[in-house]
CSV table of C-alpha atoms and ligand atoms in Angstrom, one decimal:
chain,number,residue,atom,x,y,z
A,1,MET,CA,50.0,-13.2,37.9
A,2,SER,CA,51.6,-16.4,39.2
A,3,VAL,CA,53.7,-16.9,42.3
A,4,LEU,CA,56.9,-19.0,42.3
A,5,ILE,CA,57.3,-21.1,45.4
A,6,VAL,CA,60.5,-23.0,46.3
A,7,GLY,CA,60.9,-25.0,49.5
A,8,SER,CA,60.7,-28.5,50.8
A,9,THR,CA,58.4,-31.1,49.3
A,10,ALA,CA,58.3,-33.8,52.0
A,11,LEU,CA,56.7,-36.8,53.6
A,12,ASP,CA,55.8,-35.9,57.1
A,13,SER,CA,55.2,-38.4,60.0
A,14,ILE,CA,53.3,-36.5,62.7
A,15,LYS,CA,52.5,-37.6,66.2
A,16,THR,CA,50.1,-35.7,68.5
A,17,PRO,CA,48.8,-36.8,71.9
A,18,LYS,CA,45.7,-38.1,70.1
A,19,ALA,CA,46.9,-39.7,66.9
A,20,GLU,CA,49.8,-40.7,64.7
A,21,ASN,CA,49.9,-40.2,61.0
A,22,PRO,CA,52.9,-41.5,58.9
A,23,ARG,CA,54.1,-40.2,55.5
A,24,LEU,CA,51.6,-37.4,54.9
A,25,LEU,CA,52.2,-34.9,52.1
A,26,GLY,CA,54.1,-32.1,53.8
A,27,GLY,CA,57.0,-29.7,53.3
A,28,SER,CA,57.1,-25.9,53.4
A,29,ALA,CA,56.6,-25.6,49.6
A,30,SER,CA,53.7,-28.1,49.6
A,31,HIS,CA,51.8,-26.2,52.3
A,32,ALA,CA,52.6,-22.8,50.8
A,33,ALA,CA,51.7,-23.9,47.3
A,34,VAL,CA,48.3,-25.4,48.1
A,35,ALA,CA,47.5,-22.3,50.2
A,36,ALA,CA,48.5,-19.9,47.4
A,37,SER,CA,46.6,-21.8,44.8
A,38,PHE,CA,43.3,-20.5,46.1
A,39,PHE,CA,44.3,-17.1,45.0
A,40,ALA,CA,46.7,-17.3,42.0
A,41,PRO,CA,48.5,-19.8,39.7
A,42,VAL,CA,51.4,-21.4,41.4
A,43,LYS,CA,54.8,-22.5,40.0
A,44,LEU,CA,56.4,-25.1,42.3
A,45,VAL,CA,60.1,-25.7,42.7
A,46,GLY,CA,61.2,-28.7,44.7
A,47,ILE,CA,62.4,-32.3,44.6
A,48,VAL,CA,60.9,-35.7,45.4
A,49,GLY,CA,62.2,-39.2,45.3
A,50,ASP,CA,60.8,-42.3,43.5
A,51,ASP,CA,58.9,-43.2,46.7
A,52,PHE,CA,56.7,-40.1,46.4
A,53,PRO,CA,53.1,-41.3,46.2
A,54,LYS,CA,51.3,-40.6,42.9
A,55,ARG,CA,48.3,-39.4,44.8
A,56,TYR,CA,50.3,-36.5,46.2
A,57,VAL,CA,51.3,-35.5,42.7
A,58,GLN,CA,47.6,-35.7,41.8
A,59,LEU,CA,46.7,-33.5,44.7
A,60,TYR,CA,49.2,-30.8,43.4
A,61,LYS,CA,47.6,-31.2,40.0
A,62,GLU,CA,44.1,-30.9,41.3
A,63,ARG,CA,45.0,-27.5,42.8
A,64,GLY,CA,46.3,-26.5,39.4
A,65,ILE,CA,49.9,-26.2,40.6
A,66,ASP,CA,52.5,-26.0,37.7
A,67,LEU,CA,55.0,-28.9,38.3
A,68,GLU,CA,57.5,-28.2,35.6
A,69,GLY,CA,60.0,-27.2,38.4
A,70,LEU,CA,59.4,-30.3,40.5
A,71,GLN,CA,62.3,-32.6,40.1
A,72,LEU,CA,61.9,-36.3,40.4
A,73,ALA,CA,65.1,-38.0,41.5
A,74,LYS,CA,66.2,-41.6,42.3
A,75,GLY,CA,66.1,-42.2,46.0
A,76,LYS,CA,64.0,-41.2,49.0
A,77,THR,CA,61.8,-38.2,49.4
A,78,PHE,CA,62.8,-35.8,52.2
A,79,HIS,CA,61.2,-37.2,55.4
A,80,TRP,CA,60.5,-35.2,58.5
A,81,SER,CA,58.9,-36.6,61.7
A,82,GLY,CA,57.7,-34.5,64.6
A,83,GLU,CA,55.8,-34.9,67.9
A,84,TYR,CA,53.5,-32.4,69.6
A,85,GLU,CA,52.9,-31.9,73.3
A,86,VAL,CA,49.5,-31.8,74.8
A,87,ASN,CA,49.1,-28.0,74.3
A,88,MET,CA,50.0,-28.4,70.6
A,89,ASN,CA,52.2,-25.3,70.8
A,90,ASN,CA,55.4,-27.2,71.5
A,91,ARG,CA,56.8,-29.5,68.9
A,92,ARG,CA,60.0,-31.4,68.7
A,93,THR,CA,61.6,-32.9,65.6
A,94,LEU,CA,62.1,-36.6,66.0
A,95,GLU,CA,63.9,-37.2,62.8
A,96,THR,CA,64.9,-35.5,59.5
A,97,GLU,CA,66.0,-37.7,56.6
A,98,LEU,CA,67.3,-35.6,53.8
A,99,GLY,CA,67.1,-38.2,51.1
A,100,VAL,CA,67.1,-36.6,47.6
A,101,PHE,CA,67.4,-33.2,49.2
A,102,GLU,CA,71.0,-34.0,50.0
A,103,THR,CA,72.0,-33.3,46.4
A,104,PHE,CA,69.2,-30.9,45.4
A,105,SER,CA,70.2,-28.0,43.3
A,106,PRO,CA,67.0,-26.1,42.2
A,107,LYS,CA,67.2,-25.3,38.5
A,108,LEU,CA,64.5,-23.0,37.4
A,109,PRO,CA,62.7,-23.8,34.1
A,110,VAL,CA,63.0,-20.8,31.7
A,111,ALA,CA,59.3,-20.0,32.0
A,112,TYR,CA,59.8,-19.5,35.8
A,113,ARG,CA,62.6,-17.0,35.7
A,114,ASP,CA,60.6,-13.8,35.0
A,115,ALA,CA,58.1,-14.5,37.9
A,116,ASP,CA,57.2,-11.2,39.7
A,117,TYR,CA,56.3,-12.8,43.0
A,118,VAL,CA,58.6,-15.2,44.7
A,119,LEU,CA,58.3,-17.1,47.9
A,120,LEU,CA,61.5,-18.7,49.2
A,121,ALA,CA,59.7,-21.0,51.7
A,122,ASN,CA,61.7,-22.7,54.4
A,123,ILE,CA,64.7,-24.5,53.0
A,124,ALA,CA,68.5,-24.1,53.3
A,125,PRO,CA,69.5,-20.5,52.7
A,126,SER,CA,72.1,-21.6,50.2
A,127,LEU,CA,69.3,-23.0,48.0
A,128,GLN,CA,67.1,-19.9,48.5
A,129,HIS,CA,70.1,-17.9,47.2
A,130,HIS,CA,70.5,-20.2,44.3
A,131,VAL,CA,66.9,-19.7,43.2
A,132,LEU,CA,67.2,-15.9,43.5
A,133,ASP,CA,70.4,-16.0,41.4
A,134,GLN,CA,68.4,-17.4,38.5
A,135,MET,CA,65.5,-14.9,38.7
A,136,GLN,CA,65.4,-11.9,36.3
A,137,GLU,CA,63.9,-9.0,38.3
A,138,PRO,CA,61.2,-10.1,40.7
A,139,LYS,CA,58.9,-7.4,42.1
A,140,PHE,CA,58.4,-8.9,45.5
A,141,VAL,CA,60.5,-11.6,47.1
A,142,VAL,CA,59.6,-13.0,50.5
A,143,ALA,CA,61.8,-15.5,52.5
A,144,ASP,CA,60.8,-17.7,55.4
A,145,THR,CA,63.2,-19.7,57.6
A,146,MET,CA,63.5,-22.0,60.6
A,147,ASP,CA,65.6,-22.2,63.8
A,148,LEU,CA,67.8,-24.9,62.2
A,149,TRP,CA,69.3,-22.3,59.7
A,150,LEU,CA,69.9,-19.8,62.5
A,151,ASN,CA,71.9,-22.5,64.2
A,152,ILE,CA,73.9,-23.9,61.3
A,153,ALA,CA,73.8,-21.4,58.4
A,154,LEU,CA,73.5,-17.9,60.0
A,155,PRO,CA,76.0,-16.1,57.7
A,156,ASP,CA,74.2,-17.4,54.6
A,157,LEU,CA,70.8,-16.5,56.1
A,158,ILE,CA,71.9,-12.9,56.9
A,159,LYS,CA,73.1,-12.5,53.3
A,160,LEU,CA,69.7,-13.7,52.1
A,161,ILE,CA,67.8,-11.3,54.4
A,162,ARG,CA,69.7,-8.5,52.6
A,163,ARG,CA,68.4,-9.7,49.2
A,164,VAL,CA,64.7,-9.9,49.9
A,165,HIS,CA,61.8,-7.4,50.2
A,166,GLY,CA,60.0,-9.3,52.9
A,167,PHE,CA,61.3,-11.6,55.7
A,168,VAL,CA,59.0,-13.9,57.7
A,169,LEU,CA,59.9,-15.8,60.9
A,170,ASN,CA,58.3,-16.8,64.1
A,171,ASP,CA,58.7,-15.0,67.5
A,172,SER,CA,61.3,-17.4,69.0
A,173,GLU,CA,63.4,-17.2,65.8
A,174,ALA,CA,63.2,-13.4,65.8
A,175,ARG,CA,64.5,-13.4,69.4
A,176,GLN,CA,67.3,-15.8,68.6
A,177,LEU,CA,68.3,-13.9,65.4
A,178,THR,CA,68.4,-10.5,67.1
A,179,GLN,CA,69.2,-11.4,70.7
A,180,GLU,CA,66.3,-9.1,71.7
A,181,ASP,CA,63.5,-10.3,74.0
A,182,ASN,CA,61.2,-7.4,73.0
A,183,LEU,CA,59.7,-8.0,69.5
A,184,LEU,CA,59.5,-4.3,68.6
A,185,ASN,CA,63.2,-4.1,69.1
A,186,ALA,CA,63.7,-7.3,67.2
A,187,LEU,CA,61.7,-5.9,64.3
A,188,LYS,CA,63.9,-2.8,64.2
A,189,LYS,CA,67.0,-4.9,64.1
A,190,ILE,CA,65.7,-7.1,61.3
A,191,HIS,CA,64.8,-4.0,59.2
A,192,LYS,CA,68.4,-2.9,59.6
A,193,LEU,CA,69.5,-6.1,57.9
A,194,GLY,CA,67.6,-4.9,54.8
A,195,PRO,CA,64.0,-5.9,54.2
A,196,GLU,CA,61.2,-3.4,53.7
A,197,TYR,CA,58.7,-5.7,55.3
A,198,VAL,CA,59.2,-8.0,58.3
A,199,ILE,CA,56.5,-10.3,59.6
A,200,ILE,CA,56.8,-12.1,63.0
A,201,LYS,CA,54.4,-15.1,63.3
A,202,LYS,CA,53.1,-15.8,66.8
A,203,GLY,CA,51.1,-19.0,66.2
A,204,GLU,CA,47.7,-18.8,67.8
A,205,HIS,CA,48.3,-15.2,68.7
A,206,GLY,CA,48.5,-14.0,65.1
A,207,ALA,CA,51.3,-12.1,63.3
A,208,ILE,CA,52.8,-8.7,63.4
A,209,LEU,CA,53.9,-6.8,60.3
A,210,SER,CA,56.4,-4.0,60.4
A,211,THR,CA,57.1,-1.9,57.4
A,212,LYS,CA,60.0,0.6,56.9
A,213,LYS,CA,57.7,3.4,55.6
A,214,ASN,CA,54.1,2.7,56.6
A,215,GLY,CA,54.0,1.6,60.2
A,216,MET,CA,52.8,-1.7,61.7
A,217,PHE,CA,49.8,-4.0,61.4
A,218,VAL,CA,48.6,-6.8,63.7
A,219,SER,CA,46.9,-9.7,62.0
A,220,PRO,CA,44.8,-11.9,64.3
A,221,ALA,CA,44.7,-15.7,64.2
A,222,TYR,CA,41.3,-17.2,63.5
A,223,PRO,CA,40.2,-18.6,66.9
A,224,LEU,CA,39.8,-22.4,66.8
A,225,GLN,CA,38.2,-24.7,69.4
A,226,ARG,CA,40.2,-27.7,68.3
A,227,VAL,CA,43.7,-27.9,66.8
A,228,VAL,CA,44.4,-31.3,65.2
A,229,ASP,CA,47.8,-30.6,63.7
A,230,PRO,CA,49.4,-27.2,63.3
A,231,THR,CA,52.2,-28.5,61.0
A,232,GLY,CA,52.5,-26.2,58.0
A,233,ALA,CA,50.3,-23.4,59.5
A,234,GLY,CA,53.2,-20.9,59.0
A,235,ASP,CA,53.8,-22.0,55.5
A,236,SER,CA,50.1,-21.8,54.7
A,237,PHE,CA,50.0,-18.3,56.2
A,238,VAL,CA,52.8,-17.0,54.0
A,239,GLY,CA,51.7,-19.0,50.9
A,240,ALA,CA,48.1,-17.6,51.0
A,241,MET,CA,49.6,-14.1,51.6
A,242,MET,CA,51.8,-14.4,48.6
A,243,GLY,CA,49.0,-15.9,46.5
A,244,TYR,CA,46.7,-13.0,47.3
A,245,LEU,CA,49.5,-10.4,46.7
A,246,SER,CA,50.3,-11.8,43.3
A,247,LYS,CA,46.6,-12.0,42.4
A,248,THR,CA,45.9,-8.4,43.3
A,249,ARG,CA,49.2,-7.1,41.8
A,250,GLY,CA,48.7,-3.5,43.1
A,251,PRO,CA,51.2,-1.9,45.5
A,252,VAL,CA,52.3,-4.4,48.1
A,253,ASP,CA,51.9,-1.8,50.8
A,254,THR,CA,48.2,-1.3,49.9
A,255,ASN,CA,47.4,-5.1,49.9
A,256,ILE,CA,49.7,-6.8,52.4
A,257,ARG,CA,47.5,-6.3,55.4
A,258,LYS,CA,44.5,-7.9,53.8
A,259,ALA,CA,46.8,-10.6,52.4
A,260,MET,CA,48.0,-11.4,55.9
A,261,VAL,CA,44.4,-11.9,57.1
A,262,TYR,CA,43.8,-14.3,54.2
A,263,GLY,CA,47.0,-16.0,55.4
A,264,SER,CA,45.5,-16.3,58.9
A,265,VAL,CA,42.3,-17.8,57.5
A,266,VAL,CA,44.0,-20.5,55.4
A,267,ALA,CA,46.4,-21.3,58.3
A,268,SER,CA,43.4,-21.9,60.5
A,269,TYR,CA,42.0,-24.5,58.1
A,270,CYS,CA,45.5,-26.1,58.0
A,271,CYS,CA,45.4,-26.6,61.8
A,272,GLU,CA,42.1,-28.4,61.7
A,273,GLY,CA,43.4,-31.6,60.1
A,274,PHE,CA,46.5,-33.6,59.6
A,275,GLY,CA,48.9,-32.5,56.9
A,276,LEU,CA,47.0,-31.0,54.0
A,277,LYS,CA,43.8,-33.0,54.6
A,278,ILE,CA,41.6,-30.0,55.2
A,279,THR,CA,43.4,-27.3,53.3
A,280,SER,CA,43.4,-29.3,50.1
A,281,ARG,CA,39.6,-29.7,50.3
A,282,ILE,CA,38.4,-26.2,51.3
A,283,THR,CA,36.8,-23.8,48.8
A,284,ARG,CA,37.3,-20.1,48.1
A,285,GLN,CA,33.9,-19.6,49.5
A,286,ALA,CA,34.9,-21.1,52.9
A,287,ILE,CA,37.9,-18.9,52.9
A,288,GLU,CA,35.7,-15.8,52.3
A,289,GLU,CA,33.4,-16.8,55.2
A,290,ARG,CA,36.2,-17.0,57.7
A,291,PHE,CA,37.7,-13.8,56.3
A,292,ARG,CA,34.4,-12.0,57.0
A,293,ARG,CA,34.1,-13.5,60.5
A,294,LEU,CA,37.6,-12.3,61.3
A,295,GLN,CA,36.6,-8.8,60.1
A,296,LEU,CA,33.7,-8.8,62.4
A,297,LEU,CA,35.7,-10.2,65.3
A,298,THR,CA,38.3,-7.4,65.0
A,299,LYS,CA,36.0,-4.4,64.2
A,300,PHE,CA,35.7,-1.9,67.0
B,401,AMP,P1,55.8,-25.3,60.0
B,401,AMP,O1,54.8,-26.1,60.8
B,401,AMP,O2,55.2,-24.1,59.3
B,401,AMP,O3,57.0,-24.9,60.7
B,401,AMP,O4,56.3,-26.2,58.8
B,401,AMP,C1,56.4,-27.6,58.9
B,401,AMP,C2,57.0,-28.2,57.6
B,401,AMP,O5,58.4,-27.9,57.5
B,401,AMP,C3,56.8,-29.7,57.5
B,401,AMP,O6,55.9,-30.0,56.5
B,401,AMP,C4,58.2,-30.2,57.2
B,401,AMP,O7,58.2,-31.1,56.2
B,401,AMP,C5,59.0,-29.0,56.9
B,401,AMP,N1,60.4,-29.1,57.4
B,401,AMP,C6,60.8,-29.6,58.6
B,401,AMP,N2,62.2,-29.5,58.7
B,401,AMP,C7,62.6,-28.9,57.5
B,401,AMP,C8,63.9,-28.6,57.0
B,401,AMP,N3,65.0,-28.8,57.7
B,401,AMP,N4,64.0,-28.0,55.8
B,401,AMP,C9,62.8,-27.8,55.1
B,401,AMP,N5,61.6,-28.1,55.5
B,401,AMP,C10,61.5,-28.6,56.7
């Protein structure tokens, strides 16, 4: 079964203490779609401008991603630039140029509307709503977000959280959203807004899942000696998780823990190169190897 992914399709310029890489393929939907494509067919919804390099379209195609929902518009592709500090955990946005995103209205091709698994990757909550409005009756919808929307579109975001089965955010966003320092209290408060499943991402410290009916789960991050560029790790995590869930189809509650571990594995590859350089080249076999190593690392 395929997974529908909507989000940003971007050009990213990334600066780390060691290197600078302009105009890489990026965006929440790009990272999530490539990650999901190792597990299931992916339908991508996004927009790019006429400056979007053909080789990036080729990369989507090589991963078998369905591009009927990718709009090509006159103008510039969404461009984001960011800079990392030495420890690579702290990042600041240098510039965001919306370009064709400014007028983006995601229109779903008819063939996308009955998708069962939907990932609303990071994008303005109003656009995430707009996609959901066009869906028939998806089985499992997960939304991701970022601090920007907590700052400028909170009412919209809260309405969105009510409409989804799963909500994913990072630890600082969870604290900001709930005004709770303690993450267990934050999880409780987010459940009260609606979703059955809440996942808090904690970067190199893994992720916590809380379910309304079946307790909690802690998914480790795969330990890395060298992080080159963590941009898109969160999107890769949730993309791989949704790809695995749509592939396995069974009850979400049975599969979501294993899906998160696959998410951690693909996110680890994402961190090992700039943009999608490594993630786009790995194999399913490489994913399985790290999955097994994570299993061994956490068995006691
Ligand atoms: P992450 O590292 O998982 O937080 O995701 C980074 C990705 O988010 C980059 O590839 C950016 O292109 C994308 N991004 C940054 N700002 C925005 C925004 N305002 N809306 C949508 N996507 C964004």
